[in-house]
PDB file of C-alpha atoms in Angstrom:
ATOM      1  CA  MET A   1       0.079   0.039   0.073  1.00  0.00           C
ATOM      2  CA  ALA A   2       2.733   2.559   0.926  1.00  0.00           C
ATOM      3  CA  SER A   3       4.611   2.013  -2.250  1.00  0.00           C
ATOM      4  CA  LEU A   4       1.594   2.230  -4.320  1.00  0.00           C
ATOM      5  CA  TRP A   5       0.563   5.361  -2.517  1.00  0.00           C
ATOM      6  CA  ARG A   6       3.946   6.961  -3.164  1.00  0.00           C
ATOM      7  CA  ALA A   7       3.542   6.137  -6.824  1.00  0.00           C
ATOM      8  CA  ALA A   8      -0.049   7.310  -6.696  1.00  0.00           C
ATOM      9  CA  THR A   9       0.750  10.738  -5.273  1.00  0.00           C
ATOM     10  CA  GLY A  10       3.136  11.609  -7.925  1.00  0.00           C
ATOM     11  CA  GLN A  11       6.162  11.908  -5.624  1.00  0.00           C
ATOM     12  CA  THR A  12       8.779  11.395  -8.316  1.00  0.00           C
ATOM     13  CA  GLU A  13      12.285  12.554  -9.092  1.00  0.00           C
ATOM     14  CA  LYS A  14      10.779  15.157 -11.405  1.00  0.00           C
ATOM     15  CA  PRO A  15       8.081  17.043  -9.402  1.00  0.00           C
ATOM     16  CA  ASN A  16       7.840  19.742 -12.100  1.00  0.00           C
ATOM     17  CA  ASP A  17       6.021  17.167 -14.292  1.00  0.00           C
ATOM     18  CA  TYR A  18       2.997  17.746 -11.929  1.00  0.00           C
ATOM     19  CA  ASN A  19       3.279  21.502 -11.777  1.00  0.00           C
ATOM     20  CA  GLY A  20       3.795  21.370  -8.004  1.00  0.00           C
ATOM     21  CA  GLN A  21       0.313  19.759  -7.413  1.00  0.00           C
ATOM     22  CA  GLY A  22      -0.341  16.376  -6.096  1.00  0.00           C
ATOM     23  CA  LYS A  23      -2.146  13.880  -8.205  1.00  0.00           C
ATOM     24  CA  LEU A  24      -3.956  10.603  -7.377  1.00  0.00           C
ATOM     25  CA  PHE A  25      -3.243   7.835  -9.930  1.00  0.00           C
ATOM     26  CA  TRP A  26      -4.821   4.449 -10.063  1.00  0.00           C
ATOM     27  CA  PHE A  27      -3.452   1.331 -11.816  1.00  0.00           C
ATOM     28  CA  LYS A  28      -4.690  -1.913 -13.180  1.00  0.00           C
ATOM     29  CA  ASP A  29      -2.116  -3.974 -11.306  1.00  0.00           C
ATOM     30  CA  SER A  30      -0.887  -3.649  -7.766  1.00  0.00           C
ATOM     31  CA  THR A  31       2.712  -3.766  -9.039  1.00  0.00           C
ATOM     32  CA  VAL A  32       3.539  -0.202  -9.929  1.00  0.00           C
ATOM     33  CA  THR A  33       6.786   0.898 -11.559  1.00  0.00           C
ATOM     34  CA  ARG A  34       7.953   4.280 -13.044  1.00  0.00           C
ATOM     35  CA  GLY A  35       7.000   2.750 -16.495  1.00  0.00           C
ATOM     36  CA  SER A  36       3.469   1.815 -15.441  1.00  0.00           C
ATOM     37  CA  SER A  37       0.566   3.684 -17.166  1.00  0.00           C
ATOM     38  CA  PRO A  38      -2.170   4.887 -14.888  1.00  0.00           C
ATOM     39  CA  ARG A  39      -5.779   3.995 -15.638  1.00  0.00           C
ATOM     40  CA  GLY A  40      -6.945   7.301 -14.283  1.00  0.00           C
ATOM     41  CA  VAL A  41      -5.563  10.523 -12.686  1.00  0.00           C
ATOM     42  CA  ILE A  42      -7.315  12.913 -10.210  1.00  0.00           C
ATOM     43  CA  PRO A  43      -5.680  16.171  -9.155  1.00  0.00           C
ATOM     44  CA  VAL A  44      -5.754  16.323  -5.288  1.00  0.00           C
ATOM     45  CA  ALA A  45      -6.719  20.012  -5.640  1.00  0.00           C
ATOM     46  CA  SER A  46     -10.028  18.890  -7.118  1.00  0.00           C
ATOM     47  CA  CYS A  47     -10.829  16.446  -4.235  1.00  0.00           C
ATOM     48  CA  LEU A  48     -13.219  17.586  -1.578  1.00  0.00           C
ATOM     49  CA  THR A  49     -13.928  14.438   0.730  1.00  0.00           C
ATOM     50  CA  VAL A  50     -13.461  10.723   0.841  1.00  0.00           C
ATOM     51  CA  LYS A  51     -15.499   8.332   2.946  1.00  0.00           C
ATOM     52  CA  GLY A  52     -16.743   4.673   3.105  1.00  0.00           C
ATOM     53  CA  ALA A  53     -19.557   3.790   0.787  1.00  0.00           C
ATOM     54  CA  GLU A  54     -20.567   0.172   1.461  1.00  0.00           C
ATOM     55  CA  ASP A  55     -24.099   1.356   2.072  1.00  0.00           C
ATOM     56  CA  VAL A  56     -24.241   3.153  -1.269  1.00  0.00           C
ATOM     57  CA  LEU A  57     -22.885   0.388  -3.482  1.00  0.00           C
ATOM     58  CA  ASN A  58     -23.877  -2.634  -1.252  1.00  0.00           C
ATOM     59  CA  LYS A  59     -20.260  -3.776  -1.649  1.00  0.00           C
ATOM     60  CA  GLN A  60     -17.804  -4.599   1.054  1.00  0.00           C
ATOM     61  CA  TYR A  61     -14.752  -2.385   1.374  1.00  0.00           C
ATOM     62  CA  ALA A  62     -16.199   0.341  -0.984  1.00  0.00           C
ATOM     63  CA  PHE A  63     -15.195   4.040  -0.634  1.00  0.00           C
ATOM     64  CA  GLU A  64     -16.333   7.208  -2.291  1.00  0.00           C
ATOM     65  CA  LEU A  65     -14.183  10.155  -3.456  1.00  0.00           C
ATOM     66  CA  PHE A  66     -15.942  13.506  -4.022  1.00  0.00           C
ATOM     67  CA  THR A  67     -14.360  15.916  -6.346  1.00  0.00           C
ATOM     68  CA  ARG A  68     -15.612  19.335  -7.602  1.00  0.00           C
ATOM     69  CA  SER A  69     -17.117  17.617 -10.687  1.00  0.00           C
ATOM     70  CA  ASP A  70     -17.632  13.977  -9.876  1.00  0.00           C
ATOM     71  CA  ASN A  71     -18.303  11.273  -7.311  1.00  0.00           C
ATOM     72  CA  MET A  72     -16.102   8.258  -7.817  1.00  0.00           C
ATOM     73  CA  TYR A  73     -16.330   4.828  -6.242  1.00  0.00           C
ATOM     74  CA  PHE A  74     -13.579   2.374  -5.465  1.00  0.00           C
ATOM     75  CA  ILE A  75     -13.413  -1.097  -3.856  1.00  0.00           C
ATOM     76  CA  ALA A  76     -10.505  -2.112  -1.842  1.00  0.00           C
ATOM     77  CA  ASP A  77      -9.431  -5.715  -1.180  1.00  0.00           C
ATOM     78  CA  SER A  78      -9.837  -5.538   2.631  1.00  0.00           C
ATOM     79  CA  GLU A  79     -11.145  -3.225   5.443  1.00  0.00           C
ATOM     80  CA  LYS A  80      -7.570  -2.276   6.317  1.00  0.00           C
ATOM     81  CA  GLU A  81      -6.819  -1.414   2.714  1.00  0.00           C
ATOM     82  CA  LYS A  82      -9.990   0.666   2.491  1.00  0.00           C
ATOM     83  CA  GLU A  83      -9.163   2.553   5.628  1.00  0.00           C
ATOM     84  CA  ASP A  84      -5.526   3.127   4.429  1.00  0.00           C
ATOM     85  CA  TRP A  85      -6.864   4.605   1.221  1.00  0.00           C
ATOM     86  CA  ILE A  86      -9.415   6.804   2.952  1.00  0.00           C
ATOM     87  CA  ASN A  87      -6.838   8.003   5.488  1.00  0.00           C
ATOM     88  CA  SER A  88      -4.094   8.640   2.853  1.00  0.00           C
ATOM     89  CA  ILE A  89      -6.344  10.494   0.464  1.00  0.00           C
ATOM     90  CA  GLY A  90      -7.866  12.458   3.375  1.00  0.00           C
ATOM     91  CA  ARG A  91      -4.359  13.535   4.545  1.00  0.00           C
ATOM     92  CA  SER A  92      -3.444  14.600   1.018  1.00  0.00           C
ATOM     93  CA  ILE A  93      -6.669  16.738   0.813  1.00  0.00           C
ATOM     94  CA  VAL A  94      -5.842  18.334   4.096  1.00  0.00           C
ATOM     95  CA  GLN A  95      -2.153  18.861   3.155  1.00  0.00           C
ATOM     96  CA  HIS A  96      -3.205  20.535  -0.137  1.00  0.00           C
ATOM     97  CA  SER A  97      -5.712  22.813   1.562  1.00  0.00           C
ATOM     98  CA  ARG A  98      -3.127  23.836   4.108  1.00  0.00           C
ATOM     99  CA  SER A  99      -0.545  24.611   1.520  1.00  0.00           C
ATOM    100  CA  VAL A 100      -3.050  26.969  -0.161  1.00  0.00           C
ATOM    101  CA  THR A 101      -4.098  28.623   3.190  1.00  0.00           C
ATOM    102  CA  ASP A 102      -0.389  28.852   4.303  1.00  0.00           C
ATOM    103  CA  SER A 103       0.549  30.771   1.193  1.00  0.00           C
ATOM    104  CA  GLU A 104      -1.972  33.496   2.110  1.00  0.00           C
ATOM    105  CA  VAL A 105       0.190  35.749   4.443  1.00  0.00           C
ATOM    106  CA  VAL A 106      -1.454  38.081   6.789  1.00  0.00           C
ATOM    107  CA  ASP A 107       0.390  40.820   8.672  1.00  0.00           C
ATOM    108  CA  TYR A 108      -1.977  41.320  11.779  1.00  0.00           C
ATOM    109  CA  ASP A 109       0.214  44.097  13.213  1.00  0.00           C
ATOM    110  CA  SER A 110      -0.303  46.413  10.291  1.00  0.00           C
ATOM    111  CA  ASN A 111      -3.713  45.100   9.162  1.00  0.00           C
ATOM    112  CA  LYS A 112      -2.184  44.563   5.706  1.00  0.00           C
ATOM    113  CA  CYS A 113      -2.967  41.330   3.909  1.00  0.00           C
ATOM    114  CA  TRP A 114      -0.917  39.631   1.160  1.00  0.00           C
ATOM    115  CA  GLY A 115      -2.967  37.213  -0.743  1.00  0.00           C
ATOM    116  CA  ARG A 116      -6.712  37.061  -0.225  1.00  0.00           C
ATOM    117  CA  ARG A 117      -8.454  39.888   1.548  1.00  0.00           C
ATOM    118  CA  PRO A 118      -9.622  38.914   5.030  1.00  0.00           C
ATOM    119  CA  ALA A 119     -13.268  39.262   5.968  1.00  0.00           C
ATOM    120  CA  TRP A 120     -12.661  41.665   8.971  1.00  0.00           C
TER     121      TRP A 120
END
């Protein structure tokens, strides 16, 4: 799972290939190499939430990924793998949202804002 996730998040020797943005890749086989072709790619920036979806699909180990434009369903091989995917994707969503927020600098002492304008 960990090596698959590293490959899935686009953490490669050439980060510029991904414009500095994380991407979630999924593959046909569990053996992933640098030469493997992904079956699909989802930019982490477009991901909103991820959660279990057994009740929606009536399938064991199912989970759902909500993006700005789609809802996607996946089925893991075990409960642990499902939880690992949900946790890993969720952490990536949070890390991406923090990097966007952290880049918006506010100087509270002078009431000047660099980036988005605050709602004060």
